[in-house]
Amino acid sequence: DTSVTGVQTCDLPISASDDVSTSGPDEDATAQEDAAAQEDATTEEDATTEEDAETSEPPLGNLAEVADAAGSFTSLLTALTAADLATTIADGGPFTVFAPSDAAFEASLEAMGTSLDELAEDPETLSDILLCHVVSGSVLAAEVVTLSSATTLQGSDIAITLEGEAVVLNGSINVTETDIMASNGVIHVIDGVLTPPSCVAATECAEGVTCGSVDDGCGGTLECGSCGEGEGCKAGECVT
């Protein structure tokens, strides 16, 4: 018989300091649960980020951009350009604009016996009319209903009254929509065109008032108001 001798086995001792670890079934399950929870949290965070991106509102445009996007203020925007006020409305402010719709603009000009093309030939008069629709600052509807008047950039005042729940300007023009927000102000829609006050006929002068004098009430501030020779009525005052 042939026998093999001298083969030895070696047991390698493992010390507590060696970097070797073992895990049992419970520890493996816990690790898997932690990984799954982390994945769920990451997925939920990604979904929230996507939802926020979808629901966030785009930045507001300026008054001219918002009016253009609405599609119902073409006449107003054309008039602003003709009067060289488009840049002011776009870049200035904040302003509150009482904006006639296209239908209101057309009806009002027809009642006045004129047209936008005719007004465009007189930029100064057109500018006065347009500035009657603009008030300095952002005046929201909640504040408008508390006012009895508002001073326009043209210099004259808009009379504001409440008839039930309706807001009426200068006794006959209705506010039909409010608080259309822009980056440099707010738009309220109206159903007519606001015009500067006109001088009252001299025949309406009260006794003792001299027409053409500084206290003649030009613009209706008193009972009469014919301006003197060479003077015109602007924002309720006689000017040369």
GROMACS .gro file of C-alpha atoms in nm, residues 74-87 105 115-127 130:
model
   29
   74THR     CA    1  -5.651   9.636  -3.093
   75SER     CA    2  -5.797   9.984  -3.138
   76LEU     CA    3  -5.652  10.105  -2.808
   77LEU     CA    4  -5.306   9.975  -2.894
   78THR     CA    5  -5.323  10.129  -3.241
   79ALA     CA    6  -5.423  10.463  -3.087
   80LEU     CA    7  -5.140  10.446  -2.832
   81THR     CA    8  -4.890  10.391  -3.110
   82ALA     CA    9  -5.033  10.680  -3.315
   83ALA     CA   10  -5.009  10.911  -3.012
   84ASP     CA   11  -4.654  10.796  -2.934
   85LEU     CA   12  -4.763  10.655  -2.600
   86ALA     CA   13  -4.702  10.283  -2.660
   87THR     CA   14  -4.355  10.288  -2.505
  105PHE     CA   15  -6.392  10.208  -2.899
  115SER     CA   16  -6.273  10.776  -3.657
  116LEU     CA   17  -5.943  10.647  -3.530
  117ASP     CA   18  -5.775  10.748  -3.855
  118GLU     CA   19  -5.901  11.106  -3.816
  119LEU     CA   20  -5.788  11.122  -3.454
  120ALA     CA   21  -5.446  10.987  -3.552
  121GLU     CA   22  -5.401  11.301  -3.765
  122ASP     CA   23  -5.417  11.507  -3.444
  123PRO     CA   24  -5.175  11.330  -3.205
  124GLU     CA   25  -5.210  11.595  -2.932
  125THR     CA   26  -5.588  11.556  -2.908
  126LEU     CA   27  -5.557  11.178  -2.932
  127SER     CA   28  -5.297  11.180  -2.656
  130LEU     CA   29  -5.589  10.831  -2.419
   0.00000   0.00000   0.00000
